mmCIF file of C-alpha atoms in Angstrom:
data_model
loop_
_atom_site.group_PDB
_atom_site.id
_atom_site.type_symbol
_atom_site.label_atom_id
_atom_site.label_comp_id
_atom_site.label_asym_id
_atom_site.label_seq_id
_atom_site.Cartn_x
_atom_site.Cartn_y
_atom_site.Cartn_z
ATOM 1 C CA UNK V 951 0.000 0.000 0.000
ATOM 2 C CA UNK V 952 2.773 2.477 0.573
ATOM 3 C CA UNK V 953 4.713 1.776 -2.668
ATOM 4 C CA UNK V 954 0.706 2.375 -4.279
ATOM 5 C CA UNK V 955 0.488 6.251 -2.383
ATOM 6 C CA UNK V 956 3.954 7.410 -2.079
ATOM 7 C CA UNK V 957 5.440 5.549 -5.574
ATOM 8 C CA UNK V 958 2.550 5.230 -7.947
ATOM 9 C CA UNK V 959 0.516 7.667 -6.782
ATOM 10 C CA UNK V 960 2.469 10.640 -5.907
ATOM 11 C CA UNK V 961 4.884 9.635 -7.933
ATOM 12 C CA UNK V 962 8.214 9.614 -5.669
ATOM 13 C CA UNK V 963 11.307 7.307 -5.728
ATOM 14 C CA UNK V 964 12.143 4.427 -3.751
ATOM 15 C CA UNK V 965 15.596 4.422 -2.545
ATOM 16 C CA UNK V 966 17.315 2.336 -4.930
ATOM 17 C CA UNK V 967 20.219 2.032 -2.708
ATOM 18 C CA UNK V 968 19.398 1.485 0.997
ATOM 19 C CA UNK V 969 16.197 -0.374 3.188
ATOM 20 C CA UNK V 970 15.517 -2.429 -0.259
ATOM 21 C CA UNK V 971 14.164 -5.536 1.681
ATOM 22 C CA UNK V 972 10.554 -5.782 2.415
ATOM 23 C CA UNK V 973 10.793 -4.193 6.404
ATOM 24 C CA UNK V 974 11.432 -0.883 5.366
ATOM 25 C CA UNK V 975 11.257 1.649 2.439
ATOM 26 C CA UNK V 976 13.029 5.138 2.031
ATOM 27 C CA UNK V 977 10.821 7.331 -0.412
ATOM 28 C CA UNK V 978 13.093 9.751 -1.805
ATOM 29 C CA UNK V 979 11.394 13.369 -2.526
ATOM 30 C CA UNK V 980 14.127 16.088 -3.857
ATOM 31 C CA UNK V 981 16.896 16.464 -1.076
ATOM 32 C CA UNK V 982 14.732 14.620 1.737
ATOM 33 C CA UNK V 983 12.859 11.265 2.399
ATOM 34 C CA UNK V 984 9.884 9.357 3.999
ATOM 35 C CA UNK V 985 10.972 6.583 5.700
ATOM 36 C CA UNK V 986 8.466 3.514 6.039
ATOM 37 C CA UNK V 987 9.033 1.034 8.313
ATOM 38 C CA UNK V 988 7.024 -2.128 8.661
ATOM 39 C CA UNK V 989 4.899 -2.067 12.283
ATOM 40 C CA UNK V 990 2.120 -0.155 13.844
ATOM 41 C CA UNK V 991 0.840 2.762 11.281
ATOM 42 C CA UNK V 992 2.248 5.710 12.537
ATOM 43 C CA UNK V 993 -0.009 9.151 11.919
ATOM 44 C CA UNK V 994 1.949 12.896 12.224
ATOM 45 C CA UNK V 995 -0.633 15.099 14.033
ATOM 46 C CA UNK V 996 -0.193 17.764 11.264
ATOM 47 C CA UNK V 997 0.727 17.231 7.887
ATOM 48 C CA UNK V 998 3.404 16.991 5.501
ATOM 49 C CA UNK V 999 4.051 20.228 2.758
ATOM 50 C CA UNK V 1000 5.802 18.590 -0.313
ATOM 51 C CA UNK V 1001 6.685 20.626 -3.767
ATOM 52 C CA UNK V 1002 5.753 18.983 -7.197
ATOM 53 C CA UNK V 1003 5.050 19.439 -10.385
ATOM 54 C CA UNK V 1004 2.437 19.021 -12.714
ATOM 55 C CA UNK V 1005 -0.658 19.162 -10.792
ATOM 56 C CA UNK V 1006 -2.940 17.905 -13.191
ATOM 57 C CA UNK V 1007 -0.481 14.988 -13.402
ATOM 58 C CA UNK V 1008 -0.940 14.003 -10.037
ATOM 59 C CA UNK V 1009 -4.176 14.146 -9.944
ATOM 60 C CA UNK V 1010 -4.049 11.289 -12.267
ATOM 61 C CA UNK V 1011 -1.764 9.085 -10.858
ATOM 62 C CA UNK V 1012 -3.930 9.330 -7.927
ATOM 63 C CA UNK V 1013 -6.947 8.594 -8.874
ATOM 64 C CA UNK V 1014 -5.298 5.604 -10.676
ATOM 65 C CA UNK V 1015 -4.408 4.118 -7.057
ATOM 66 C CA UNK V 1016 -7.702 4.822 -5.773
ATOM 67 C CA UNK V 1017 -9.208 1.259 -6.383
ATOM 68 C CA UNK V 1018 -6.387 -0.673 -4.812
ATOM 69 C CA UNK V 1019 -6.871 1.641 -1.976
ATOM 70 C CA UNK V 1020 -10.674 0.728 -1.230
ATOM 71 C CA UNK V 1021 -11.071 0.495 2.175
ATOM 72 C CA UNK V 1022 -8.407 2.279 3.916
ATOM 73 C CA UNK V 1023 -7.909 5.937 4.924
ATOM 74 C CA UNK V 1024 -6.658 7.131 1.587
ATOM 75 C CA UNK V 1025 -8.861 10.297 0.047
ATOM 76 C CA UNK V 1026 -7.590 13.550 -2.393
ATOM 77 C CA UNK V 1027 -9.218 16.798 -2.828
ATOM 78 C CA UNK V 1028 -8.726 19.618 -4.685
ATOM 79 C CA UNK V 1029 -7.859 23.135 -2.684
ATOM 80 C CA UNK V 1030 -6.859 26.623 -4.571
ATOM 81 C CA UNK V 1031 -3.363 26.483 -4.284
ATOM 82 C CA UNK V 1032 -2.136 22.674 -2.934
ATOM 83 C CA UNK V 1033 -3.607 18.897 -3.662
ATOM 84 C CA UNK V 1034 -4.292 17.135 -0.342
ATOM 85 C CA UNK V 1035 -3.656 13.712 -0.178
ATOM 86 C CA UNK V 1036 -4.338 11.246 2.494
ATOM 87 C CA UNK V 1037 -2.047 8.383 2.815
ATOM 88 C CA UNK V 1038 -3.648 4.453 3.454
ATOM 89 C CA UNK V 1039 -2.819 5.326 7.507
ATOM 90 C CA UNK V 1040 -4.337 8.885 7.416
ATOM 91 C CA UNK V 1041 -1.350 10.732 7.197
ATOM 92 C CA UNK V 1042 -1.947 14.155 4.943
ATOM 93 C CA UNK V 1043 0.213 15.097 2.660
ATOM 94 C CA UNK V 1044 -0.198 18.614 0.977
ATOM 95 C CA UNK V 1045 0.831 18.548 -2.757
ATOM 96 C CA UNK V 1046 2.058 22.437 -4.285
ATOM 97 C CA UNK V 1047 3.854 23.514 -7.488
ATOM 98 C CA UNK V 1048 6.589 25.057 -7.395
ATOM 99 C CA UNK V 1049 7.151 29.012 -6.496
ATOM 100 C CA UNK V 1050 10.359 30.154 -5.500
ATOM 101 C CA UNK V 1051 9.344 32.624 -3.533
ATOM 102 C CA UNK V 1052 7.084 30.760 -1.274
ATOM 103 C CA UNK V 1053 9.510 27.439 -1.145
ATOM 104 C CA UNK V 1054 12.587 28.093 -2.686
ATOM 105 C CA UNK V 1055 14.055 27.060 -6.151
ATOM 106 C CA UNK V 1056 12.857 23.754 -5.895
ATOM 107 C CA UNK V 1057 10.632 21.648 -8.282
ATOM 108 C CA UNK V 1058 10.546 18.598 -5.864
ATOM 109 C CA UNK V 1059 10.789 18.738 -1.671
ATOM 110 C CA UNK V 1060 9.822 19.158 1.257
ATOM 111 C CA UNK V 1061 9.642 22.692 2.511
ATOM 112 C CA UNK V 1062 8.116 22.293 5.374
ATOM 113 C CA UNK V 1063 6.242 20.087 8.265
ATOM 114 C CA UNK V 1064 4.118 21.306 10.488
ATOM 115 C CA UNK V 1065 2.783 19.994 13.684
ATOM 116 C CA UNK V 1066 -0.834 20.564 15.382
ATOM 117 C CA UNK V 1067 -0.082 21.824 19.285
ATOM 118 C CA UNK V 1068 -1.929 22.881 21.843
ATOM 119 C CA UNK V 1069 -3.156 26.562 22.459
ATOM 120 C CA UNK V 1070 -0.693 28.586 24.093
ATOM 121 C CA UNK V 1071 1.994 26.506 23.134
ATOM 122 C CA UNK V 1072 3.781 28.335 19.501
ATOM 123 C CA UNK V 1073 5.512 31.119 21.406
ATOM 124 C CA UNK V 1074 7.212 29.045 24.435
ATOM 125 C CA UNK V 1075 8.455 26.339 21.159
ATOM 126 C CA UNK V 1076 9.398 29.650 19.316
ATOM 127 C CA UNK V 1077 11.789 30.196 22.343
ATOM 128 C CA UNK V 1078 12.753 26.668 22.796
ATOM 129 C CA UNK V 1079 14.727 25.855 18.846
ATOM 130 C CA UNK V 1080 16.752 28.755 19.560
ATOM 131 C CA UNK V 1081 17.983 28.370 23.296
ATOM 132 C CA UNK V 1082 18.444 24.766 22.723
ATOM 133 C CA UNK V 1083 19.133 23.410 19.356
ATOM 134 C CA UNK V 1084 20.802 27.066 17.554
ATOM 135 C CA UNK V 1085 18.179 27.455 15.111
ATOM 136 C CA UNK V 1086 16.311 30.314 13.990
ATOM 137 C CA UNK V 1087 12.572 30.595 15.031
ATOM 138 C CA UNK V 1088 9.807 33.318 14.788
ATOM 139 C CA UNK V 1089 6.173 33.506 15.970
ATOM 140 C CA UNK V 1090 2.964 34.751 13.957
ATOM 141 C CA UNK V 1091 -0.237 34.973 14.765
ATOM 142 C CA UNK V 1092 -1.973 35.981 11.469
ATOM 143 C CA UNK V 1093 -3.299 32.310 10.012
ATOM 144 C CA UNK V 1094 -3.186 31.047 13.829
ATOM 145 C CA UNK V 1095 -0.179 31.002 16.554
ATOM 146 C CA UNK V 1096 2.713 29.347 14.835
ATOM 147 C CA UNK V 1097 6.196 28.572 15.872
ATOM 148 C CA UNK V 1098 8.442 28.527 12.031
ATOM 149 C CA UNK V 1099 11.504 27.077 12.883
ATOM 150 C CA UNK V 1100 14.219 27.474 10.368
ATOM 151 C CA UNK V 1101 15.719 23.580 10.355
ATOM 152 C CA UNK V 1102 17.840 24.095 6.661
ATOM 153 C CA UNK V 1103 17.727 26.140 3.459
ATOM 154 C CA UNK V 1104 14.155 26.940 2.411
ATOM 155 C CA UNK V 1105 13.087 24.133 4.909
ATOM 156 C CA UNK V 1106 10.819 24.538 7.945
ATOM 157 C CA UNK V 1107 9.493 22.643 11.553
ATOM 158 C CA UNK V 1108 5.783 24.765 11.873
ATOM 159 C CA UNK V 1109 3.521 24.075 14.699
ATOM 160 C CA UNK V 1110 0.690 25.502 14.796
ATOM 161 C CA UNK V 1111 -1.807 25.605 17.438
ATOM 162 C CA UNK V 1112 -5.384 24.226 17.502
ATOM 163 C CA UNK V 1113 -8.451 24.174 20.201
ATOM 164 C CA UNK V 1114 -8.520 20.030 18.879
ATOM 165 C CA UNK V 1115 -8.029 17.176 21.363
ATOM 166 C CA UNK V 1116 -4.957 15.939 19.976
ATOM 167 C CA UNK V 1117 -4.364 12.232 19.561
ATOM 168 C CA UNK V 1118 -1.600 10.208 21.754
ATOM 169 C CA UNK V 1119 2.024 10.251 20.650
ATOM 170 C CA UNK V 1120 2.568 7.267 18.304
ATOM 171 C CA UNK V 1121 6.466 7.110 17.910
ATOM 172 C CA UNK V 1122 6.844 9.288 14.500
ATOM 173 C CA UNK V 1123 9.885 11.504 13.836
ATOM 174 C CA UNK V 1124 11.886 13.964 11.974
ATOM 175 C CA UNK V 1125 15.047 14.118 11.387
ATOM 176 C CA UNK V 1126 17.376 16.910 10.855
ATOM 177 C CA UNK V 1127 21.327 17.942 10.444
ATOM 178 C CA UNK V 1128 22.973 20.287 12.373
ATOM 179 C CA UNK V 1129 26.427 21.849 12.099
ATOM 180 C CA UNK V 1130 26.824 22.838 16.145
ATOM 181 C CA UNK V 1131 26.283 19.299 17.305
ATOM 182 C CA UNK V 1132 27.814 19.543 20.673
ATOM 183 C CA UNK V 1133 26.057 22.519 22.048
ATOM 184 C CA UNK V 1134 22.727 21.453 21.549
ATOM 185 C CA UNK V 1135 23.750 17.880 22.954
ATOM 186 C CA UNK V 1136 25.048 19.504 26.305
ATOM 187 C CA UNK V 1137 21.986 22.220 26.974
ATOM 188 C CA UNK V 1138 19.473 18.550 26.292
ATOM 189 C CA UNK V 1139 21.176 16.597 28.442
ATOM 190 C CA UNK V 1140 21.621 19.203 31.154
ATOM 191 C CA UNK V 1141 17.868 19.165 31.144
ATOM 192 C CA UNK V 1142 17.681 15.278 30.933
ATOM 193 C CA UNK V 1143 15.960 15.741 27.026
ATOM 194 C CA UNK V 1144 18.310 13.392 25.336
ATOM 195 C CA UNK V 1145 16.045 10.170 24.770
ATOM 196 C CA UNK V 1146 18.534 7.792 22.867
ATOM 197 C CA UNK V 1147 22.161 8.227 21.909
ATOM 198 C CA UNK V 1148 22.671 6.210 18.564
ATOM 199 C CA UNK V 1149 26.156 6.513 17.808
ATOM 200 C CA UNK V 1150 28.766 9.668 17.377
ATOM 201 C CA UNK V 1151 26.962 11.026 14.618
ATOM 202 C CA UNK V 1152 23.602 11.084 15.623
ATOM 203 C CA UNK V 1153 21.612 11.634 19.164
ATOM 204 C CA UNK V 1154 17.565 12.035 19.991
ATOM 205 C CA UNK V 1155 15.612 13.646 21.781
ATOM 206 C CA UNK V 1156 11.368 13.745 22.460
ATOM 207 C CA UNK V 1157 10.175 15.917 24.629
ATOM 208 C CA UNK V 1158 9.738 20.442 23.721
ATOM 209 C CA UNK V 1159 9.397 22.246 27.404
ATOM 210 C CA UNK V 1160 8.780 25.618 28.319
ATOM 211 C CA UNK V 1161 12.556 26.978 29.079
ATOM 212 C CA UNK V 1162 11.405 28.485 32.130
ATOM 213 C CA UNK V 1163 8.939 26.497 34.032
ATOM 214 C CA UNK V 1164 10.226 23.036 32.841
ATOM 215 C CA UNK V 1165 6.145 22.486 31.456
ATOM 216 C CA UNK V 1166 5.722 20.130 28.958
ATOM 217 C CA UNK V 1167 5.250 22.005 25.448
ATOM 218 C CA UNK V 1168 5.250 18.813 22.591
ATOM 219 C CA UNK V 1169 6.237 15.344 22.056
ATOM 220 C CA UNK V 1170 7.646 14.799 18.373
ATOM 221 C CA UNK V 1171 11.275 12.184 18.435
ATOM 222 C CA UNK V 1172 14.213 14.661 17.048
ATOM 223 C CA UNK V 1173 16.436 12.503 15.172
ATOM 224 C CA UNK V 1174 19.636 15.282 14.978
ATOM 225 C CA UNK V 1175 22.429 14.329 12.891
ATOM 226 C CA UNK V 1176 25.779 15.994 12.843
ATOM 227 C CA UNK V 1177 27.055 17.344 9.360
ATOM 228 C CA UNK V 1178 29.661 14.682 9.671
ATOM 229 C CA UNK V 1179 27.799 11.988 9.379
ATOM 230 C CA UNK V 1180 28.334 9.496 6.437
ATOM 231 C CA UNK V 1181 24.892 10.298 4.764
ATOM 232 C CA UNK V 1182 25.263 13.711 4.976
ATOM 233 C CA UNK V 1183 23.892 15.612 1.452
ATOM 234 C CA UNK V 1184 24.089 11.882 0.309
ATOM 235 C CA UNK V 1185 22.722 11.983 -3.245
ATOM 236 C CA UNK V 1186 19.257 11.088 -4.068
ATOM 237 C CA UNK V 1187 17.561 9.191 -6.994
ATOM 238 C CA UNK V 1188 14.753 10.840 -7.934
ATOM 239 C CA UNK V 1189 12.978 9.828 -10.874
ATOM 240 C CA UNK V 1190 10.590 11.586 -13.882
ATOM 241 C CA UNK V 1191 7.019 9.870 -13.091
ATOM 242 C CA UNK V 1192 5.715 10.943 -16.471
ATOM 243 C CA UNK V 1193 8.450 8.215 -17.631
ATOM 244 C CA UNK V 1194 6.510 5.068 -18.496
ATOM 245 C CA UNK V 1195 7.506 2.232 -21.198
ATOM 246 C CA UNK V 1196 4.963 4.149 -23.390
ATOM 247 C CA UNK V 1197 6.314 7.528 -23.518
ATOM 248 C CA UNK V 1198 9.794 6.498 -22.985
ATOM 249 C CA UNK V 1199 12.631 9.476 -24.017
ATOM 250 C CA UNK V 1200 15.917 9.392 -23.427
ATOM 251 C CA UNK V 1201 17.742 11.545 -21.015
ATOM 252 C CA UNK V 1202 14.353 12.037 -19.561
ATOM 253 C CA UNK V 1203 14.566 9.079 -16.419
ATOM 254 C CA UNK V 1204 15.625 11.571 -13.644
ATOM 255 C CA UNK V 1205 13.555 14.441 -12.019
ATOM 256 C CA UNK V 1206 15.365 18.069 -11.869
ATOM 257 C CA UNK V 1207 14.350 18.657 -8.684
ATOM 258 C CA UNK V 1208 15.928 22.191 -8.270
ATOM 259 C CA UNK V 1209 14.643 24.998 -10.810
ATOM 260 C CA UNK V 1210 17.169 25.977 -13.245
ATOM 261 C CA UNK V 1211 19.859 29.156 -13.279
ATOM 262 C CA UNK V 1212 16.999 31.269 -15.592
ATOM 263 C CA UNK V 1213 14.651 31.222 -11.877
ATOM 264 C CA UNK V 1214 17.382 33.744 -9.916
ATOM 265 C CA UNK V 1215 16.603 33.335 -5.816
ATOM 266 C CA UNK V 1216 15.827 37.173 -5.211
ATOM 267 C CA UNK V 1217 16.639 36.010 -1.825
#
């Protein structure tokens, strides 16, 4: 069911290269990936922003899925300026074209994940990413309270806050690469925050509290990476899903998934 959403319907890649066996699958989208693990479904309270192109496109390839997919959470609408997509497990996705100055020169990505949180909870996570981890934050309040936390070029952690009884913590994570690895490490484990400690290059942690008080803010797992580790900007396959056996061209198999040098980043 996930090759059906993430492969043939959205029309992503499956990591040629790594998690090839049948109890896990790396979707590669751009720079970044889904990974898919076999076990209990796990559901993001919030949803997933990816860039791609060709929105009429996708609207075919999923509605070719939609059959297989009888019986299970997966659904697509139509919105003014994204595609939603529900995955088998209920996870949303939501589907843009590319603008460069809303997501960066990008064709195919992820800009962005955001995160439903309780009320009153965006500022004291606005003050948290930079105290802690190093990263740039700010807080709005036009759309909704939101925390935007800055975690790479033209990529995003949001949470947002909603009145809606949020749902228990499941186990899903994010995972992101940072270039101060120590500091952060030190200030989360002065506070007890580190959850697991995988190796040299790579450390966890769970739990978002109010600096002050100690309250408990969020619960999403941080997998942080150092820039040093081996998969660092590791190169990603991404291929052209308007590429069948029927409309075959050559030259045409991979996906330019950043916009070329004629799109100049204003920026």
């Amino acid at each position: 069911m996930a090759t059906l959403f993430y492969v043939a319907g959205l029309g992503l890649t499956r990591d040629p290269y790594l998690m090839v066996s049948d109890t896990n699958m790396w979707v590669n989208v751009g720079r970044s990936q889904f990974h898919l693990p076999q076990g209990a479904p796990q559901v993001l309270r919030g949803h997933t922003g990816i860039v791609i192109a060709g929105r009429a496109a996708l609207l075919d390839r999923l509605a070719s899925v939609a059959k297989k997919l009888e019986g299970t959470a997966f659904a697509f609408n139509e919105r003014n300026d994204h595609i939603e997509a529900i995955c088998p497990w209920g996870n949303r996705v939501r589907c843009y074209e590319p603008d460069a100055a809303r997501f960066g020169r990008i064709t195919l990505g992820i800009p962005y994940v955001e995160f439903d949180v309780p009320a009153g909870t965006a500022k004291p996570i606005c003050a948290f990413y930079p105290a802690i981890m190093g990263m740039q934050a700010e807080f709005t309040n036009g759309d909704g309270a939101v925390a935007r936390v800055k975690a790479g070029k033209n990529q995003y952690l949001q949470f947002r806050e909603t009145d809606r009884a949020l749902p228990d913590y499941d186990g899903h994570h994010v995972q992101i690469y940072i270039t101060d690895f120590s500091g952060p490490y030190r200030r989360l484990s002065k506070r007890g925050l580190i959850s697991q400690e995988d190796n040299q290059y790579q450390y966890r942690f769970r739990e978002i509290v109010d600096l002050e008080s100690g309250r408990h803010l969020f619960t999403v797992e941080h997998e942080v990476r150092s820039a040093t580790h081996p998969m660092f900007m590791r190169p990603l396959v991404n291929r052209n899903p308007a590429e069948t056996n029927r409309t075959y061209a050559p030259g045409h198999e991979q996906w330019a998934w950043a916009m070329g040098p004629d799109e100049y980043d204003l920026r």
